[in-house]
XYZ file of C-alpha atoms in Angstrom:
546
model
C -28.635 27.775 -16.018
C -25.603 29.128 -15.996
C -22.786 27.594 -16.145
C -21.106 26.867 -12.758
C -17.624 28.420 -13.863
C -17.422 30.767 -17.457
C -14.677 29.861 -19.257
C -13.625 32.737 -20.837
C -10.981 33.972 -23.261
C -8.389 31.883 -26.253
C -7.273 28.526 -24.997
C -3.327 29.105 -23.429
C -0.688 27.628 -26.893
C 0.759 24.215 -25.647
C 4.144 24.881 -22.599
C 3.450 27.824 -21.842
C 3.466 28.895 -17.900
C 1.470 28.239 -15.261
C -2.200 30.060 -14.589
C -5.542 28.041 -15.533
C -6.824 29.301 -19.012
C -9.714 31.279 -18.340
C -10.238 29.902 -14.285
C -12.517 32.506 -12.149
C -13.800 30.709 -9.396
C -17.301 31.744 -8.157
C -18.791 34.441 -6.070
C -19.208 32.804 -2.603
C -21.557 31.392 -1.775
C -22.975 29.566 -4.771
C -23.634 26.262 -4.918
C -20.774 24.196 -7.741
C -20.519 21.963 -8.320
C -16.321 21.960 -9.734
C -14.698 23.935 -6.396
C -12.257 21.030 -5.821
C -10.281 22.823 -9.934
C -11.763 26.439 -8.407
C -9.023 25.644 -5.302
C -6.237 24.617 -6.644
C -6.286 26.539 -9.916
C -3.679 28.015 -8.772
C -1.109 24.911 -8.625
C -2.612 23.753 -12.230
C 0.292 22.768 -14.705
C -0.251 22.405 -17.973
C -0.116 18.248 -19.612
C 1.928 17.287 -21.338
C 2.821 18.001 -24.697
C 2.596 14.099 -26.198
C 0.153 13.367 -23.372
C -3.016 14.180 -25.874
C -1.526 13.250 -28.284
C -0.616 10.116 -27.082
C -4.576 8.846 -26.338
C -5.681 10.533 -29.869
C -7.983 7.169 -30.832
C -6.249 5.507 -34.506
C -8.611 5.384 -37.708
C -8.072 1.670 -37.271
C -9.466 1.194 -33.097
C -12.148 3.488 -34.223
C -12.672 0.671 -37.304
C -13.409 -1.845 -35.277
C -14.622 0.347 -32.654
C -17.215 1.033 -35.488
C -17.113 -2.027 -36.818
C -18.456 -3.972 -33.413
C -21.667 -2.081 -33.195
C -22.557 -3.021 -36.835
C -24.093 -7.254 -36.698
C -26.435 -5.334 -34.020
C -28.193 -3.069 -36.447
C -28.006 -5.277 -39.881
C -30.293 -7.788 -37.324
C -32.316 -4.929 -35.919
C -32.857 -3.444 -39.618
C -34.054 -6.975 -41.629
C -36.169 -6.939 -38.624
C -37.466 -3.590 -39.005
C -38.355 -3.918 -42.274
C -39.142 -7.445 -42.595
C -41.103 -8.657 -39.455
C -44.020 -6.965 -39.451
C -44.627 -8.248 -42.644
C -43.729 -12.069 -41.437
C -45.530 -12.663 -39.755
C -48.931 -11.362 -41.280
C -48.232 -12.887 -44.095
C -45.510 -16.057 -43.638
C -46.321 -17.382 -39.995
C -49.607 -16.121 -40.220
C -50.891 -14.306 -37.025
C -53.195 -12.628 -37.374
C -51.966 -8.127 -37.364
C -53.805 -8.292 -33.900
C -51.302 -10.611 -32.522
C -48.825 -9.217 -34.856
C -48.582 -5.522 -32.875
C -48.760 -7.555 -29.253
C -45.547 -9.156 -30.795
C -43.865 -5.879 -31.567
C -45.168 -4.210 -28.595
C -44.228 -6.676 -26.140
C -41.164 -7.589 -27.500
C -40.392 -3.737 -27.777
C -41.563 -2.593 -23.617
C -39.123 -6.358 -22.992
C -36.090 -4.612 -24.628
C -36.930 -0.468 -22.532
C -37.361 -2.386 -19.680
C -33.901 -4.583 -20.165
C -32.388 -0.835 -20.671
C -32.508 0.149 -17.475
C -32.055 -2.582 -16.180
C -28.587 -3.090 -17.983
C -27.625 0.263 -16.930
C -27.585 -0.331 -12.353
C -26.462 -3.800 -13.352
C -23.424 -1.942 -16.046
C -23.397 0.734 -13.376
C -22.344 -1.490 -10.680
C -19.731 -3.304 -12.657
C -16.117 -3.903 -11.136
C -13.335 -3.550 -13.688
C -10.934 -6.325 -15.506
C -9.009 -6.545 -17.530
C -10.381 -6.057 -20.391
C -12.874 -3.365 -19.174
C -15.688 -3.048 -16.884
C -17.734 -2.545 -20.203
C -16.342 -5.066 -23.302
C -17.347 -8.398 -20.747
C -20.938 -7.173 -21.153
C -20.946 -7.238 -25.024
C -18.217 -10.386 -24.910
C -20.838 -12.019 -23.082
C -24.875 -11.660 -24.137
C -23.576 -12.299 -29.082
C -23.954 -15.556 -28.551
C -27.362 -15.899 -26.825
C -28.474 -12.565 -29.311
C -26.833 -15.133 -31.371
C -28.972 -18.725 -31.059
C -32.714 -16.627 -30.551
C -32.520 -14.309 -33.432
C -32.065 -17.446 -35.414
C -35.414 -18.504 -33.636
C -36.989 -15.700 -34.482
C -36.950 -16.133 -37.692
C -38.196 -19.509 -37.609
C -41.548 -20.861 -38.368
C -42.541 -24.031 -36.182
C -44.610 -27.091 -37.302
C -47.617 -26.340 -34.098
C -50.108 -23.411 -35.692
C -51.518 -22.870 -32.047
C -48.992 -22.075 -30.466
C -47.047 -19.607 -32.779
C -48.009 -16.599 -31.079
C -46.632 -16.770 -28.496
C -43.172 -18.246 -30.325
C -42.318 -15.047 -31.320
C -43.296 -13.368 -28.341
C -40.850 -15.698 -26.969
C -37.889 -14.577 -28.955
C -38.363 -10.666 -29.647
C -39.227 -10.762 -26.399
C -35.275 -12.463 -26.056
C -33.334 -10.927 -28.948
C -35.110 -7.006 -27.548
C -33.540 -8.151 -23.916
C -30.292 -9.391 -25.321
C -29.383 -6.737 -27.875
C -29.720 -4.153 -25.245
C -27.031 -5.968 -23.515
C -24.582 -5.375 -26.376
C -26.096 -1.579 -27.013
C -25.797 -0.456 -23.422
C -22.371 -1.123 -22.817
C -21.112 -0.514 -26.113
C -22.649 2.554 -26.622
C -21.414 4.178 -23.980
C -18.111 2.947 -24.599
C -17.610 6.352 -26.887
C -16.972 7.813 -23.551
C -14.232 5.183 -22.634
C -12.793 5.636 -26.087
C -10.083 8.993 -25.535
C -11.454 12.508 -23.527
C -10.635 14.327 -26.638
C -14.654 15.657 -28.368
C -13.206 15.252 -31.270
C -11.611 11.822 -30.900
C -15.467 10.936 -29.731
C -17.601 13.152 -32.247
C -15.337 10.972 -34.865
C -15.892 7.620 -33.277
C -19.277 8.009 -33.246
C -19.268 9.012 -37.032
C -17.387 5.627 -38.421
C -19.731 4.233 -35.408
C -23.537 5.705 -37.907
C -21.553 5.416 -41.146
C -21.038 1.268 -40.127
C -24.604 1.181 -38.295
C -26.441 2.670 -41.658
C -24.459 0.668 -44.058
C -24.951 -2.660 -40.862
C -29.013 -1.011 -41.722
C -27.903 -1.344 -45.568
C -26.532 -5.020 -45.890
C -28.838 -6.090 -42.986
C -32.182 -4.652 -45.169
C -30.019 -5.690 -48.688
C -29.268 -9.170 -47.658
C -33.524 -10.403 -45.861
C -34.792 -7.867 -48.742
C -32.465 -10.903 -51.561
C -32.824 -13.333 -49.872
C -36.954 -13.284 -49.299
C -37.619 -11.553 -51.885
C -39.166 -15.302 -53.256
C -41.486 -15.575 -50.663
C -43.835 -12.066 -51.556
C -43.690 -12.619 -55.481
C -46.878 -14.900 -56.261
C -47.784 -14.090 -60.077
C -51.490 -13.703 -59.301
C -50.792 -10.475 -57.436
C -48.432 -9.383 -60.375
C -52.449 -8.707 -62.179
C -53.908 -3.935 -62.219
C -55.537 -3.663 -59.706
C -57.479 -1.129 -61.612
C -58.999 -3.764 -63.811
C -59.510 -6.097 -61.389
C -61.251 -4.602 -58.139
C -63.414 -8.453 -58.063
C -63.813 -9.544 -54.284
C -62.789 -13.230 -56.120
C -58.783 -10.837 -56.886
C -58.292 -9.431 -53.719
C -58.805 -12.634 -51.713
C -56.650 -15.111 -54.189
C -53.779 -16.942 -51.424
C -49.886 -15.407 -51.744
C -48.516 -18.169 -49.670
C -48.850 -21.511 -49.594
C -50.193 -23.959 -46.489
C -49.431 -22.111 -43.185
C -49.065 -25.408 -41.489
C -45.890 -26.068 -42.704
C -42.115 -25.531 -41.758
C -40.155 -26.498 -45.029
C -41.797 -24.171 -47.290
C -39.698 -22.277 -49.328
C -40.791 -19.183 -47.592
C -39.945 -20.759 -44.706
C -36.500 -21.573 -45.845
C -35.910 -18.856 -47.137
C -36.264 -16.788 -44.070
C -33.801 -19.388 -42.083
C -31.314 -18.116 -44.470
C -30.763 -15.005 -43.585
C -30.878 -15.680 -40.403
C -28.890 -17.534 -40.871
C -26.251 -15.067 -42.941
C -27.331 -12.096 -40.179
C -26.398 -14.561 -37.155
C -23.148 -15.487 -38.472
C -22.259 -11.644 -39.838
C -23.244 -10.645 -35.197
C -20.199 -13.461 -34.348
C -17.153 -11.750 -36.400
C -18.224 -7.821 -35.935
C -18.223 -9.197 -32.211
C -14.827 -10.814 -32.555
C -13.380 -7.136 -34.414
C -14.988 -5.270 -32.190
C -13.289 -7.033 -28.657
C -9.704 -7.752 -30.862
C -9.554 -3.894 -32.104
C -10.551 -1.488 -29.362
C -9.750 -0.556 -25.612
C -11.363 0.738 -23.257
C -9.805 2.543 -20.782
C -11.609 3.816 -17.938
C -13.412 7.186 -15.907
C -10.421 9.747 -16.915
C -12.037 13.231 -14.997
C -13.187 10.529 -11.889
C -10.532 11.363 -8.533
C -10.007 7.957 -7.504
C -11.710 8.515 -3.856
C -15.157 8.567 -6.235
C -17.792 6.155 -5.580
C -19.838 5.277 -8.145
C -23.321 7.372 -8.154
C -26.664 5.121 -6.840
C -29.127 3.744 -9.416
C -31.756 5.225 -8.346
C -30.178 8.878 -7.478
C -28.162 9.052 -10.552
C -31.949 8.082 -12.268
C -33.061 10.548 -10.752
C -30.316 13.751 -11.674
C -30.793 12.188 -15.152
C -34.186 13.046 -14.854
C -33.828 16.426 -13.713
C -30.833 16.967 -16.541
C -32.596 19.666 -18.599
C -29.939 19.273 -21.758
C -30.752 15.714 -21.083
C -34.651 16.130 -20.845
C -35.264 18.014 -23.921
C -33.033 16.042 -26.152
C -34.644 12.588 -25.201
C -37.642 13.588 -26.263
C -36.909 15.681 -29.677
C -35.606 12.233 -30.469
C -37.902 10.203 -29.311
C -40.896 11.818 -31.302
C -38.257 11.509 -34.402
C -37.411 7.989 -33.793
C -40.652 6.502 -33.686
C -41.144 8.505 -37.163
C -37.893 6.554 -37.748
C -39.360 3.154 -36.773
C -43.404 4.202 -38.699
C -41.628 4.216 -42.005
C -39.614 1.282 -41.429
C -41.878 -1.237 -39.996
C -45.158 -0.548 -41.922
C -42.658 1.303 -45.491
C -42.275 -2.522 -48.108
C -46.209 -3.325 -46.186
C -46.982 0.058 -48.209
C -45.061 -1.097 -51.039
C -46.951 -4.420 -51.717
C -50.815 -3.524 -50.863
C -50.650 0.228 -50.986
C -48.699 1.759 -53.789
C -48.594 -1.328 -56.684
C -44.245 -1.460 -56.295
C -44.603 -5.377 -54.838
C -42.525 -6.145 -57.702
C -39.035 -2.843 -56.435
C -39.768 -2.072 -52.520
C -36.020 -4.716 -52.157
C -34.448 -2.093 -54.553
C -36.298 1.286 -53.159
C -35.048 -0.528 -49.537
C -31.778 -0.159 -50.220
C -31.576 2.919 -52.057
C -32.956 4.461 -48.462
C -29.410 2.690 -47.058
C -27.039 3.571 -49.524
C -28.886 6.720 -49.327
C -28.050 7.086 -45.551
C -24.513 5.508 -45.549
C -23.190 7.508 -48.067
C -24.958 10.864 -47.145
C -23.495 10.350 -43.225
C -20.390 11.797 -44.149
C -21.262 14.532 -45.432
C -23.975 14.868 -42.006
C -20.046 14.838 -39.542
C -19.090 17.602 -41.748
C -22.341 19.848 -41.627
C -23.071 19.554 -37.910
C -18.586 20.655 -37.087
C -19.543 23.456 -39.274
C -22.657 24.362 -38.892
C -23.323 23.458 -35.587
C -25.097 20.578 -34.721
C -28.636 22.092 -34.121
C -28.163 23.907 -37.495
C -27.922 20.041 -39.198
C -31.270 18.571 -36.981
C -33.323 20.517 -40.664
C -31.885 17.860 -42.301
C -34.836 15.372 -40.504
C -36.999 17.007 -41.825
C -36.477 16.528 -45.831
C -38.514 13.709 -46.417
C -41.858 14.914 -45.370
C -42.224 17.021 -48.388
C -41.946 14.288 -50.830
C -43.588 10.846 -48.227
C -46.596 12.513 -48.449
C -45.695 13.245 -52.492
C -45.194 9.234 -52.685
C -48.267 8.987 -50.342
C -50.584 11.191 -52.742
C -48.565 10.151 -56.026
C -47.504 6.584 -56.104
C -45.455 6.326 -59.214
C -42.399 4.695 -59.673
C -39.908 7.391 -60.163
C -40.392 9.027 -57.264
C -40.822 6.059 -55.110
C -36.817 5.637 -55.976
C -35.983 9.783 -55.936
C -38.092 9.644 -52.152
C -36.092 6.942 -51.082
C -33.253 8.888 -51.770
C -34.353 11.938 -49.477
C -36.173 9.835 -47.124
C -32.520 7.817 -47.188
C -30.303 11.381 -46.258
C -33.378 12.593 -43.327
C -32.573 8.947 -41.961
C -28.737 9.536 -41.269
C -29.608 12.717 -40.279
C -31.663 11.643 -37.233
C -29.180 8.124 -37.065
C -26.061 10.556 -36.517
C -27.738 14.122 -34.218
C -28.831 12.070 -30.761
C -25.403 9.932 -30.929
C -23.798 13.132 -31.197
C -24.552 15.082 -28.721
C -24.965 12.662 -26.238
C -22.064 12.867 -25.018
C -21.716 16.921 -24.960
C -24.643 16.280 -22.357
C -22.818 13.939 -20.299
C -20.065 15.975 -20.280
C -22.464 18.815 -19.967
C -23.898 16.656 -16.855
C -20.354 16.100 -15.457
C -19.122 19.064 -15.045
C -21.642 20.314 -12.475
C -21.136 17.135 -10.803
C -17.898 16.210 -11.156
C -17.408 13.774 -7.938
C -20.221 11.113 -10.032
C -18.800 8.168 -12.122
C -20.389 5.566 -13.576
C -23.920 7.748 -14.361
C -21.690 6.660 -18.373
C -24.297 3.986 -18.490
C -27.357 5.672 -17.605
C -27.917 8.482 -19.448
C -27.313 5.959 -22.353
C -29.400 3.273 -21.228
C -32.231 5.400 -19.760
C -32.188 6.992 -23.651
C -32.801 3.626 -26.061
C -35.407 2.635 -22.767
C -37.296 6.092 -23.778
C -36.928 5.965 -27.451
C -37.627 1.626 -28.213
C -40.647 1.684 -25.462
C -42.063 4.914 -28.733
C -41.448 2.801 -31.230
C -43.014 0.036 -29.113
C -45.964 1.442 -28.950
C -46.140 3.137 -31.837
C -46.004 0.237 -34.374
C -48.169 -2.046 -31.709
C -50.921 1.199 -32.676
C -49.600 0.810 -36.123
C -50.594 -3.555 -36.790
C -53.534 -3.305 -34.142
C -54.957 0.447 -36.570
C -54.512 -2.668 -39.554
C -56.137 -5.325 -37.581
C -59.577 -2.417 -36.981
C -59.768 -1.941 -40.596
C -59.464 -5.436 -41.731
C -56.184 -5.838 -42.611
C -56.730 -10.064 -44.569
C -52.816 -11.602 -44.034
C -51.819 -13.476 -48.033
C -53.994 -11.824 -50.222
C -53.381 -9.465 -53.246
C -55.072 -6.447 -52.239
C -55.900 -5.446 -48.569
C -59.123 -2.792 -48.606
C -59.464 0.715 -49.600
C -59.924 1.515 -45.306
C -56.599 -0.556 -45.356
C -54.595 1.055 -47.624
C -55.762 4.463 -46.834
C -53.917 3.354 -43.127
C -50.748 2.573 -44.625
C -50.703 5.526 -46.286
C -50.975 7.652 -43.518
C -48.173 5.196 -41.678
C -46.229 6.615 -43.781
C -47.243 9.748 -44.710
C -49.465 11.977 -41.554
C -47.873 10.767 -38.724
C -44.271 10.485 -39.258
C -45.126 14.046 -40.861
C -46.343 14.943 -37.145
C -43.777 13.865 -35.863
C -40.934 15.177 -37.080
C -42.144 18.654 -36.864
C -42.608 18.257 -32.988
C -39.515 15.926 -32.783
C -37.463 19.385 -34.309
C -39.954 22.391 -32.695
C -38.701 20.877 -28.605
C -35.622 20.765 -30.172
C -35.852 24.476 -30.692
C -34.904 24.945 -26.665
C -32.224 22.010 -26.311
C -29.451 24.451 -24.466
C -26.150 23.155 -25.012
C -24.550 25.105 -28.884
C -20.758 25.068 -29.747
C -19.872 27.873 -27.395
C -20.653 25.969 -24.675
C -19.830 22.621 -25.888
C -16.225 24.188 -26.140
C -16.549 25.708 -22.496
C -17.345 22.909 -21.013
C -14.488 21.343 -22.640
C -11.761 23.676 -21.386
C -13.495 23.063 -18.078
C -13.261 19.616 -17.829
C -9.887 19.286 -19.477
C -8.356 21.726 -16.581
C -10.552 19.421 -13.852
C -8.355 16.931 -15.002
C -5.397 18.782 -15.101
C -5.286 20.475 -11.809
C -6.423 16.858 -9.850
C -2.653 15.354 -11.713
C -0.774 18.384 -10.843
C -2.428 17.229 -6.977
C -2.429 13.425 -7.370
C 2.006 14.558 -8.979
C 2.862 16.726 -5.550
C 1.225 13.644 -2.848
C 2.965 11.591 -4.802
C 6.168 13.526 -4.497
C 5.543 13.872 -0.613
C 5.368 10.871 -0.164
C 8.653 9.750 -2.012
C 10.060 12.705 0.309
C 9.839 12.103 3.262
C 9.906 8.029 2.757
């Protein structure tokens, strides 16, 4: 759909007088949501020269904002890479029950997203903001649920219910953290460059958090998955007795070495959670909605959700990255199992995981510069780089090739993490331009986006674990059957490749270009300046009358 009010020409230089640059009111009868901006066009004046500079984000604020979100990624990374193999080989629950835990847990987090968005959108402004209280309140409960998610209870029969309960709690609480935290991007600054820069800082730290989580967890728990019985070359030992050699002790012992190292890792990551939240609270100041008029009222949640689902750019962006994020989740959830049982890389999986994440951390600044120069849609092509190399690893399992694949996969994962969170503020701005008198819609966009991505990831992980159950996965043995190995290869190679290609195809129809993004930025700036001019004029009239 065409923009409600086209903007043409370059931005007027600072200090130039009177007219609103490039503003053209629509023809009579047109349905234009920004009529107030057109009505005030003649009275608009340029903002004071230092105003925007005074609101620019400092590097310290960006770093504190980025560090605040890292612990969520530290914990999420540890769960993504290691929870499935923990449930199968340490807790010794069946693949079917593991699939239930993973799917229902992700679904509970997904269902919490719109609920969190509903309550957060109705929150009142406090001394520390509207979003920050939610982040602070849920942190201690998140820490407790995370620790018990990795605790091996002394009973065996009720373990499925134990892990299902605490994983659902953890997913729901991380949602209550992530929704206000991610929506906070819109309340850091009015400048798109600042928001994009803060998003780049955030994604760098979140990928670094993902690296720290996987590295900490991998190094601490590596000894839990190493068995001297499984170092024999499987090609020379294909007897059934070798297949059935157990790699873990009796699962009824909660004080076993395997259980202890997982609890140590959980305690360390819980400490990181607390530290990150303190840094976020002390270093970031939340600003009220800079574009909302004082008379604006919050959009009712159901109405806002309906408007969100009808907003074309948002629907296309969400559908695209829903498929892409599912592919990434499948890679993360099955990579350790693939290395352990299908690629003969049992003793290298923790180093391969670290290679993936180091590559991702290093490449985030590169992708940020790339999307600034060539555009965000163009940068999406980098997500597809991992496809041919992942297929090569599946068909030719080789140690050197595995490290090269891990490096390239890190590049693609960084692009898939950075792009949606960099593009979502543009979608919110586009919606804001068409609905200027609404308020509180930001959390609806962010919560519904996280809802869809979590639900798709839960479905993907649930199906993959159910597939392992169907093909006969046996917990704790040295080598799985050929059907299980084939399933793991499909989950690492073919399935993610198809999902990524479908997601990139949908992204071709995403309508927000770099040019339209700049026009939206100019339009919102003029709307804000027009309102400020009107507000100052009204205030002056009141003072004069008094």
